[in-house]
PDB file of C-alpha atoms in Angstrom:
ATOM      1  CA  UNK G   1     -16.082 -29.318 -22.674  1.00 55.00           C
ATOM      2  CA  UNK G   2     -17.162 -29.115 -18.697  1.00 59.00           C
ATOM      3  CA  UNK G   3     -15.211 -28.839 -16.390  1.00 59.00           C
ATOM      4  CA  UNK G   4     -15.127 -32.499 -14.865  1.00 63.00           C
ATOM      5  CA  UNK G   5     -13.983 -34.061 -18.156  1.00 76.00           C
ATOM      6  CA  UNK G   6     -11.103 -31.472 -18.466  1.00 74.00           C
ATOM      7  CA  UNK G   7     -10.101 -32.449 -15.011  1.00 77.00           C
ATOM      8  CA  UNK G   8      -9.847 -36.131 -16.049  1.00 80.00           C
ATOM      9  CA  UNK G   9      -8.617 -35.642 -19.461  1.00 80.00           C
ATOM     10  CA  UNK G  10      -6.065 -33.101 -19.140  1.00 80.00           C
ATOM     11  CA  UNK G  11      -5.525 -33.106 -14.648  1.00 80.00           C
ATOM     12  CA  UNK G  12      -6.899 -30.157 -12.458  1.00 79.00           C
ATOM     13  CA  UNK G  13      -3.524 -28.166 -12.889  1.00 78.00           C
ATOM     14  CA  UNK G  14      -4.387 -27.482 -16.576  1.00 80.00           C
ATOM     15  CA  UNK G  15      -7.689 -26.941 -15.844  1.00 82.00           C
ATOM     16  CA  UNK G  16      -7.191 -23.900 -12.983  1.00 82.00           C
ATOM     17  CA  UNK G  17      -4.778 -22.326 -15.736  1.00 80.00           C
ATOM     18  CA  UNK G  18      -7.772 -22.180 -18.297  1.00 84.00           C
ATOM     19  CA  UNK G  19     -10.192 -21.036 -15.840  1.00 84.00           C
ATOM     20  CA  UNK G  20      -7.550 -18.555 -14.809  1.00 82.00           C
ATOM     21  CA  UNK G  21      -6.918 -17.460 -18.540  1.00 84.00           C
ATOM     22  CA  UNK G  22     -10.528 -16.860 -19.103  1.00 89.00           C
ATOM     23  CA  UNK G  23     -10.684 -14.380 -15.880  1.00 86.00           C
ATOM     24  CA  UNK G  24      -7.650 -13.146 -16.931  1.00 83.00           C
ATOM     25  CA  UNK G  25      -8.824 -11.956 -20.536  1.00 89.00           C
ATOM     26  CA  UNK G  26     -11.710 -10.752 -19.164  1.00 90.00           C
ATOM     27  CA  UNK G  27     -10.331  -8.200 -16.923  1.00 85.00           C
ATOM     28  CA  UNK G  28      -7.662  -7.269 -19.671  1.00 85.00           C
ATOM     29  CA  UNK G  29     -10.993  -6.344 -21.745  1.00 90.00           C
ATOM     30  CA  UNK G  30     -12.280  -4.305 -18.821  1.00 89.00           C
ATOM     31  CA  UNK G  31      -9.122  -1.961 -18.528  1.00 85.00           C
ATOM     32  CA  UNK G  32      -9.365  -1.956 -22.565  1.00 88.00           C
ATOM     33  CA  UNK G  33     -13.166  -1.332 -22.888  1.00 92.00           C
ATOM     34  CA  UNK G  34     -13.193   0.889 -19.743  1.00 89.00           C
ATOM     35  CA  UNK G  35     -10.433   2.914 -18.821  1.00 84.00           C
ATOM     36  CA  UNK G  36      -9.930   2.647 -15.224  1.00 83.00           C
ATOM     37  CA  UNK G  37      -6.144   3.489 -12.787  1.00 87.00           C
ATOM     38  CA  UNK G  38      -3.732   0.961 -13.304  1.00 84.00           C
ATOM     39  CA  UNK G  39      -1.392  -0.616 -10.894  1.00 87.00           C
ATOM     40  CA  UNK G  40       1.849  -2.497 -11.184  1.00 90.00           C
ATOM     41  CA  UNK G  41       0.016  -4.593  -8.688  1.00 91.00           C
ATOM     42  CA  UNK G  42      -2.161  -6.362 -10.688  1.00 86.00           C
ATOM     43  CA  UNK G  43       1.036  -7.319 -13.046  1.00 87.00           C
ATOM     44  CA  UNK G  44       3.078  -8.900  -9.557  1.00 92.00           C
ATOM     45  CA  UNK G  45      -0.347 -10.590  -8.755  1.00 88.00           C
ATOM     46  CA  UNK G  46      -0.844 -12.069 -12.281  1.00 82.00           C
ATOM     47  CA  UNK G  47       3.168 -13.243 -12.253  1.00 89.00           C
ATOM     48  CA  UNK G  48       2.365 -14.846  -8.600  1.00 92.00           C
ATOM     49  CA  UNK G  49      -0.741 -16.766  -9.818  1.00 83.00           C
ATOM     50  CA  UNK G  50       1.264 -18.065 -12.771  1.00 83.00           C
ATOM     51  CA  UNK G  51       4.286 -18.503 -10.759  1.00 89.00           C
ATOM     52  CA  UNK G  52       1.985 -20.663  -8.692  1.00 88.00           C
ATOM     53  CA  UNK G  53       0.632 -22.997 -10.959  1.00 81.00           C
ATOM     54  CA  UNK G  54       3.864 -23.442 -13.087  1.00 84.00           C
ATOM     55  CA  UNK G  55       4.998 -24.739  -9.394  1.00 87.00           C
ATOM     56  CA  UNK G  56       2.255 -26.881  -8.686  1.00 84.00           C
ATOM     57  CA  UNK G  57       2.360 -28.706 -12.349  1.00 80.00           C
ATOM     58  CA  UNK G  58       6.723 -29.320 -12.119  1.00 84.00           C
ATOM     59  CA  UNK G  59       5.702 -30.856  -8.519  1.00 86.00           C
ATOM     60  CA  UNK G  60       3.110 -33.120  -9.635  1.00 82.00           C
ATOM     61  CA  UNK G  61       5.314 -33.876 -12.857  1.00 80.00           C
ATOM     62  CA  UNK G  62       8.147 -34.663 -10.139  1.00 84.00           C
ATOM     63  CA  UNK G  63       5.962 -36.484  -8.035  1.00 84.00           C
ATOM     64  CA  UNK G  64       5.050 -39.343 -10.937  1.00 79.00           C
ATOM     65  CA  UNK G  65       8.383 -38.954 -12.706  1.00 74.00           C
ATOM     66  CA  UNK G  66       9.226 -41.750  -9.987  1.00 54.00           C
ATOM     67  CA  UNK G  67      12.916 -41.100 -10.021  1.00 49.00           C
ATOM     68  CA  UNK G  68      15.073 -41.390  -7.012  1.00 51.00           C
ATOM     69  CA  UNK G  69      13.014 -39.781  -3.678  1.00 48.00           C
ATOM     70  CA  UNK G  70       9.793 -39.503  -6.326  1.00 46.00           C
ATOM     71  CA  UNK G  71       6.870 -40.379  -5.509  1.00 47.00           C
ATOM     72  CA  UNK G  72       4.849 -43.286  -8.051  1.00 48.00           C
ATOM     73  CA  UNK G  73       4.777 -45.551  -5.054  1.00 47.00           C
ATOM     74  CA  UNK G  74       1.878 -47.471  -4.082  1.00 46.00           C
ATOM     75  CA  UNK G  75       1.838 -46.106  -0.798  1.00 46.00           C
ATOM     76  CA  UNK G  76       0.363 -48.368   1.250  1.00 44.00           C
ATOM     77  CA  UNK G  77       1.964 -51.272   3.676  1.00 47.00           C
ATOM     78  CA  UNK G  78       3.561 -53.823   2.057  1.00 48.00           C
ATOM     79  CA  UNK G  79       3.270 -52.195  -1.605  1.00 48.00           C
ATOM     80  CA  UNK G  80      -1.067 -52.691  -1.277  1.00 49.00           C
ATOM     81  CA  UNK G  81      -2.600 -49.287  -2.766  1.00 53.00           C
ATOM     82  CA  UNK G  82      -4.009 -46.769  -0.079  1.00 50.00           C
ATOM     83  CA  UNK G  83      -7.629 -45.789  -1.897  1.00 55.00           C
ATOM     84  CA  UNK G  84      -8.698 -42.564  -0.131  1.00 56.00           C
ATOM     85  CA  UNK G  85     -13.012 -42.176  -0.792  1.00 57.00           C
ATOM     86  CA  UNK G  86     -15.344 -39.553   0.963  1.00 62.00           C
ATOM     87  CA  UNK G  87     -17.266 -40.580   3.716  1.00 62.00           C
ATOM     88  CA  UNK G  88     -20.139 -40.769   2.084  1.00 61.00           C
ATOM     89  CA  UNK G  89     -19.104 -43.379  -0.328  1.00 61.00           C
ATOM     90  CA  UNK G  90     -17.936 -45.072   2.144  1.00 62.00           C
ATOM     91  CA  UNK G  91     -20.694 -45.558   4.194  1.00 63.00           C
ATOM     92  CA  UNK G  92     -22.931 -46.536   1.284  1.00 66.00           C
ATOM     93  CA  UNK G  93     -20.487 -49.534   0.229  1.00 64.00           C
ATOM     94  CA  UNK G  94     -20.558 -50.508   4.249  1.00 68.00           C
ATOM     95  CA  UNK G  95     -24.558 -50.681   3.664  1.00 68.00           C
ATOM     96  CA  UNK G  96     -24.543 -52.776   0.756  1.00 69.00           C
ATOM     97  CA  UNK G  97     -22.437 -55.328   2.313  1.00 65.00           C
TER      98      UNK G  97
END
């Protein structure tokens, strides 16, 4: 599975955590295969990362739970949905019109 479909199947929060998994394992297997100082460090730094993204995915489950001061809104005046594109879409659809 690439990355872009993981993003849109299972959101970019899930996605970081794999990609972080996979560079997690592999430096576990370094310090396994070869030997090398350790540091409490690196345990604080792992617990920060996860710390990190177990914030980011409650906010963004907060943010569409839509409850009272959530967000879910359509965000734009008058309830009409803000679309946000890059600029370089944008100036394509200006040319075709």
């Amino acid at each position: 599975m690439n990355q872009q479909t993981m993003v849109q199947s299972f959101g970019s929060v899930a996605a970081v955590l794999v990609g972080n998994s996979r560079k997690t394992m592999t430096i576990c297997l370094s310090f396994l295969l070869f030997p090398k100082p350790f540091s409490p460090l690196y345990v604080w730094g792992g617990m920060l990362v996860l710390g990190g993204l177990t914030g980011s995915a409650y906010m963004k489950a907060r943010e569409k739970g839509g409850g009272k001061g959530g967000g879910g809104g359509g965000g734009g005046v008058g309830g009409e949905k803000v679309v946000v594109r890059p600029v370089a879409v944008e100036a394509e659809m200006r040319s075709r019109q």
